[in-house]
Tab-separated table of C-alpha atoms in Angstrom:
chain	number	residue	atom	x	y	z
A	294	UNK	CA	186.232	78.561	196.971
A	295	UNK	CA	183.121	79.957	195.275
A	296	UNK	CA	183.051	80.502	191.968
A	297	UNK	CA	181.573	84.279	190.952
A	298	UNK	CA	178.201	83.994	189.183
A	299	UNK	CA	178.617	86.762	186.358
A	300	UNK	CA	174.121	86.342	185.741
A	301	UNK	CA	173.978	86.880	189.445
A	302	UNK	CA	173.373	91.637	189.628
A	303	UNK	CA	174.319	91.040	193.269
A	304	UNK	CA	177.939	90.016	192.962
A	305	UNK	CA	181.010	92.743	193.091
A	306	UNK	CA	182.768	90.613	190.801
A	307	UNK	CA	179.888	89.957	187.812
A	308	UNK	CA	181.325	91.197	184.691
A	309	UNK	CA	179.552	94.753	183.822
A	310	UNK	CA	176.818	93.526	180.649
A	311	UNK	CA	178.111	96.745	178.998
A	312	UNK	CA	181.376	95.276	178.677
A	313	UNK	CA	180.271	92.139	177.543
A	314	UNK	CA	180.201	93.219	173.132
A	315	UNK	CA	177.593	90.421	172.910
A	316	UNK	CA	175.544	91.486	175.580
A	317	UNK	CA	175.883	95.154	174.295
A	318	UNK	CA	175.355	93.725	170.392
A	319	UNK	CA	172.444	92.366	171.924
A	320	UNK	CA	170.618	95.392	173.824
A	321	UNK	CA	171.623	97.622	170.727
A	322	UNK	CA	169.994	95.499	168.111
A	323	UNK	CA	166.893	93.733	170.060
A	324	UNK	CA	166.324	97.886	170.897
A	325	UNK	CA	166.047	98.252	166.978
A	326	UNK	CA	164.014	95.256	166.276
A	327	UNK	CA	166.529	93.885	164.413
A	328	UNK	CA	167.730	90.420	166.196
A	329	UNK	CA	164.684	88.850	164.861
A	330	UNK	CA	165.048	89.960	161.441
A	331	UNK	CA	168.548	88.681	161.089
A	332	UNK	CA	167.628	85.376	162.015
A	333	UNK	CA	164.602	85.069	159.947
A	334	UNK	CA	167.087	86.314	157.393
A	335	UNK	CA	169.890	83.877	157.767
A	336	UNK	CA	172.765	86.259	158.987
A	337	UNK	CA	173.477	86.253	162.647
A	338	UNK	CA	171.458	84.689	165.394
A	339	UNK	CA	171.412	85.252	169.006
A	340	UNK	CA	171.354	83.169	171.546
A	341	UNK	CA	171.736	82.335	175.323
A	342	UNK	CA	173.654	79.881	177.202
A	343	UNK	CA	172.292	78.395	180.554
A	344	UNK	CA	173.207	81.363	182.855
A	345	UNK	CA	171.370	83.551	180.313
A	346	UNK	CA	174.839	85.002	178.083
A	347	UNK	CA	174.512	86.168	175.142
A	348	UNK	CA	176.075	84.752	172.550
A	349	UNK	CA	176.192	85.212	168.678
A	350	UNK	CA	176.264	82.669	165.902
A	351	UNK	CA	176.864	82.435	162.514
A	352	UNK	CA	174.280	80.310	160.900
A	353	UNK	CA	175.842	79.040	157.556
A	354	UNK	CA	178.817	77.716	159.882
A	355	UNK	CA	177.298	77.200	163.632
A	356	UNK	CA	180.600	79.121	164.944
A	357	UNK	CA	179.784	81.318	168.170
A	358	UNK	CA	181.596	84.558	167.128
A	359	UNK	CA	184.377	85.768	169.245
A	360	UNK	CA	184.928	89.287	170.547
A	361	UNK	CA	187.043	90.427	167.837
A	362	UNK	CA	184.520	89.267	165.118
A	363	UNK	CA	181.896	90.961	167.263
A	364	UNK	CA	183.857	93.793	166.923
A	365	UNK	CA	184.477	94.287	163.542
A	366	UNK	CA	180.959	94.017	163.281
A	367	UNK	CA	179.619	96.045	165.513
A	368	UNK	CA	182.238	98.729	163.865
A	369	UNK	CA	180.753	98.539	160.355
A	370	UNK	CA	177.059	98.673	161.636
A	371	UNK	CA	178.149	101.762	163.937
A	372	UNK	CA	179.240	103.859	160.458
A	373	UNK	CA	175.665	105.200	160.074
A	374	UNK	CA	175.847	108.517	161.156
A	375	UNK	CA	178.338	111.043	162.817
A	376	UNK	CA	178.137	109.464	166.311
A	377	UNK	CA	179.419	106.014	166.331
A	378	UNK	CA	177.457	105.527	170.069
A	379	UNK	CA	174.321	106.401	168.767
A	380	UNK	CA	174.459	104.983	165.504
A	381	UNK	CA	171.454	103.515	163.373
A	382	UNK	CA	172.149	101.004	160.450
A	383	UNK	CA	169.392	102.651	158.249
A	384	UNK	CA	169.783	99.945	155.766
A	385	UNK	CA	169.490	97.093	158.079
A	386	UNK	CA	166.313	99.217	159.930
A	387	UNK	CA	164.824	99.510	156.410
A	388	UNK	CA	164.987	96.154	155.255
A	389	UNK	CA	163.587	95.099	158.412
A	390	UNK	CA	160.747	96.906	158.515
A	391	UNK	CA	159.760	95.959	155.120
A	392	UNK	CA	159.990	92.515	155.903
A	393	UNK	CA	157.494	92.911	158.594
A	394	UNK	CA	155.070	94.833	156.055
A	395	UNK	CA	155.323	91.856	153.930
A	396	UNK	CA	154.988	89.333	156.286
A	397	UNK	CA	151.346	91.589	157.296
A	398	UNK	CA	150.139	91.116	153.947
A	399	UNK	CA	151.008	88.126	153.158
A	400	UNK	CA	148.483	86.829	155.926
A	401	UNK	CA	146.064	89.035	154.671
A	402	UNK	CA	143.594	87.612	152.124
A	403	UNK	CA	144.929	86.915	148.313
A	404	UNK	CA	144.214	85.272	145.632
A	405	UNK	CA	146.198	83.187	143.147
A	406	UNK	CA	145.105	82.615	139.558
A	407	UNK	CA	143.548	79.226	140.608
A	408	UNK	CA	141.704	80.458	143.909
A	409	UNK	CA	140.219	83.704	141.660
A	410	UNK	CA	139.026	81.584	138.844
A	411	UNK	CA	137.062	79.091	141.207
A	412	UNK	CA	135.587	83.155	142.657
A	413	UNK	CA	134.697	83.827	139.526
A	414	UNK	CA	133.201	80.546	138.520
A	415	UNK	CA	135.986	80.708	134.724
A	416	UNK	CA	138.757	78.985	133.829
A	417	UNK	CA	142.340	79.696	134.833
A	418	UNK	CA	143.325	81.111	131.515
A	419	UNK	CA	140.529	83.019	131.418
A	420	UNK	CA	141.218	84.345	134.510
A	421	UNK	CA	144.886	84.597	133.861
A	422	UNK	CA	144.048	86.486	130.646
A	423	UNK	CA	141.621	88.968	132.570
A	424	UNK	CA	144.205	89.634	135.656
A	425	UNK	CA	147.036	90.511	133.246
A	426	UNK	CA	144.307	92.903	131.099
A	427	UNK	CA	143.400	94.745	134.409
A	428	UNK	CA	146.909	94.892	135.548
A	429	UNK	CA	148.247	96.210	132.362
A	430	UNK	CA	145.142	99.213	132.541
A	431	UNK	CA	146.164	99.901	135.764
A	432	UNK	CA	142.689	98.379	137.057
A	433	UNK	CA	143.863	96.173	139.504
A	434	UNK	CA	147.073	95.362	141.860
A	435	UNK	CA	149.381	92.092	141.393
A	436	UNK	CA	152.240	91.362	143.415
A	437	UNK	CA	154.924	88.886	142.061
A	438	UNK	CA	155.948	86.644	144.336
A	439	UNK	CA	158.830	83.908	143.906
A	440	UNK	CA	155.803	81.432	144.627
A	441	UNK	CA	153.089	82.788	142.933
A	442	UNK	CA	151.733	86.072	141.445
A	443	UNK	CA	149.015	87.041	144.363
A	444	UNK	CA	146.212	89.434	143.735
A	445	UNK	CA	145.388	91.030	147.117
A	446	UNK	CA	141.500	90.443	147.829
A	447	UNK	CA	141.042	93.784	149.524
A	448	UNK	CA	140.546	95.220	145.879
A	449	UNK	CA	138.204	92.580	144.574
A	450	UNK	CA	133.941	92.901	144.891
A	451	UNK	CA	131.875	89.681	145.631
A	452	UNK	CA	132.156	88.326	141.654
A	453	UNK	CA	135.912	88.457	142.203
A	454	UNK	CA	136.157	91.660	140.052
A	455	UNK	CA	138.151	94.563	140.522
A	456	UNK	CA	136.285	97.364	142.646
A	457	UNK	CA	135.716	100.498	140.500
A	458	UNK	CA	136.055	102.469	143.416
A	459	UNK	CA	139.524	101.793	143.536
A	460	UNK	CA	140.811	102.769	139.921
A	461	UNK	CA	141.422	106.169	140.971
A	462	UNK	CA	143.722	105.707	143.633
A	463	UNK	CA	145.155	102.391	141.758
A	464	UNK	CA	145.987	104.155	138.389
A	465	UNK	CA	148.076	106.963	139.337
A	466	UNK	CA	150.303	104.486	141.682
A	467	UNK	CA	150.877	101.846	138.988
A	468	UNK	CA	151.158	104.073	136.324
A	469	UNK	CA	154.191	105.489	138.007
A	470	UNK	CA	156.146	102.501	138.526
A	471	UNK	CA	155.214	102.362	142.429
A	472	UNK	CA	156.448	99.011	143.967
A	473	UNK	CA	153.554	96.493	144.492
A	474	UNK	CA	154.505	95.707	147.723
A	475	UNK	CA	154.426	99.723	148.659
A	476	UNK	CA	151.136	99.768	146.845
A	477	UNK	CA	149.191	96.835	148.393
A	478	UNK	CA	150.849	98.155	152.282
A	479	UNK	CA	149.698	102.453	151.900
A	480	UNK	CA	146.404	101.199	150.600
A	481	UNK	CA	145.373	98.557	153.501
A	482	UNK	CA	146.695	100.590	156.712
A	483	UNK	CA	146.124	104.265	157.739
A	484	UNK	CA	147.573	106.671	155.746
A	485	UNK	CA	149.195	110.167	157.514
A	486	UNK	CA	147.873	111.799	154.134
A	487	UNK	CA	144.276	110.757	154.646
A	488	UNK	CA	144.547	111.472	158.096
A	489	UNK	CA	144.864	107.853	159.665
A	490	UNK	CA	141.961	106.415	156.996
A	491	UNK	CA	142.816	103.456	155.316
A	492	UNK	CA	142.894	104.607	151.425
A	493	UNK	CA	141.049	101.270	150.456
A	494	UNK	CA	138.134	102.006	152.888
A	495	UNK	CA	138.366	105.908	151.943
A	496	UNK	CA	137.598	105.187	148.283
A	497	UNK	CA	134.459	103.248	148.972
A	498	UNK	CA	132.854	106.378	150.912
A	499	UNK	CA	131.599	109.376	148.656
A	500	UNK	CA	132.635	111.548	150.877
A	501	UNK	CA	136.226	110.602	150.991
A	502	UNK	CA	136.963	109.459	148.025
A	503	UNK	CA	138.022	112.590	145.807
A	504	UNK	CA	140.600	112.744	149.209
A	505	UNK	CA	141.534	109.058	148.761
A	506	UNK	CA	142.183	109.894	145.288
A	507	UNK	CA	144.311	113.139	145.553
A	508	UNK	CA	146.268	111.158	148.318
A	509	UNK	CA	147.375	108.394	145.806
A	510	UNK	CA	148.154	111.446	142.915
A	511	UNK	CA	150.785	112.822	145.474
A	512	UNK	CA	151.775	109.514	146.568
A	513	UNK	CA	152.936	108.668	143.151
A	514	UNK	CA	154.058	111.701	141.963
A	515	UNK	CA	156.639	111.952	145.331
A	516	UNK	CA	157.845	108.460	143.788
């Protein structure tokens, strides 16, 4: 007697994926870009067995979770929003997409305290004590990191000093409390206010940079 292949579309008696609740876990979360963020993050990871099932694991214990844990699950990331079958987990969503902004700029180019003093041809405490002057007049952009506090390059001229060009747009932002991570990401990629210019490029034109700078005003006064 044959045995039914469930992986094999053709076969009257392959179990529908829709009823399989890792399958549909699956489909729902790889739709919102989220399976690879919760591995990267150390919370649930998916994988597939040799006929291609999905399956779901728990990475602090290596147990495969069962249907009812699936369940439960999927329940409490289905309470977003008035329609359980078309539910978002906006939280989850967020957090992932900011992970993916960071992960961007992080393999941009940066500077530590050691890399910008070698630019600059001074010591590291000079550096150190010119970094935290500019940051504290709102001169220049640091983002503390549990490795290192990194000074994105983007807003540094050829001496390793911080562009003038960019004071306007920087000193509003910081000034306001703006997260550093927010900061470094609306200045390096297009910007809907600034009509898909990148603010950092804007500010370096004449022509655009009163714009640039009115863009970053109502950027940090809408907080």
């Amino acid at each position: 007697m044959q045995t039914p292949d469930p992986s094999d579309p053709s076969d009257p008696t392959a179990q529908d994926p829709a009823d399989d609740p890792a399958e549909r876990m699956a489909r729902w979360l790889g739709g919102l870009g989220l399976v690879d963020y919760l591995s990267d993050e150390g919370m649930l990871r998916l994988e597939r067995d040799e006929q291609g099932r999905a399956r779901w694991v728990d990475p602090a214990t290596g147990d495969v979770l069962d249907a009812v844990r699936l369940g439960d699950l999927e329940r409490q990331l289905r309470q977003h929003g008035e329609d359980p079958a078309h539910a978002v987990p906006v939280p989850l969503v967020q957090a992932a997409h900011l992970a993916r902004v960071r992960r961007r700029l992080l393999d941009s180019e940066w500077c530590t305290y050691e890399t910008l003093a070698e630019r600059r041809g001074a010591s590291v405490e000079a550096t150190r004590f010119a970094v935290t002057r500019a940051v504290n007049e709102h001169r220049l952009l640091a983002v503390p990191t549990e490795l290192a506090l990194l000074v994105p390059s983007f807003q540094l001229d050829g001496r390793g000093e911080p562009r003038a060009d960019l004071a306007p747009l920087l000193e509003p932002l910081l000034a306001a409390g703006t997260d550093p991570w927010r900061v470094w990401g609306w200045l390096t990629q297009p910007a809907a206010l600034l009509g898909g210019q990148v603010p950092a490029e804007a500010a370096a034109d004449p022509e655009t940079a009163q714009v640039a700078a009115h863009a970053a005003r109502r950027l940090a006064a809408a907080g």
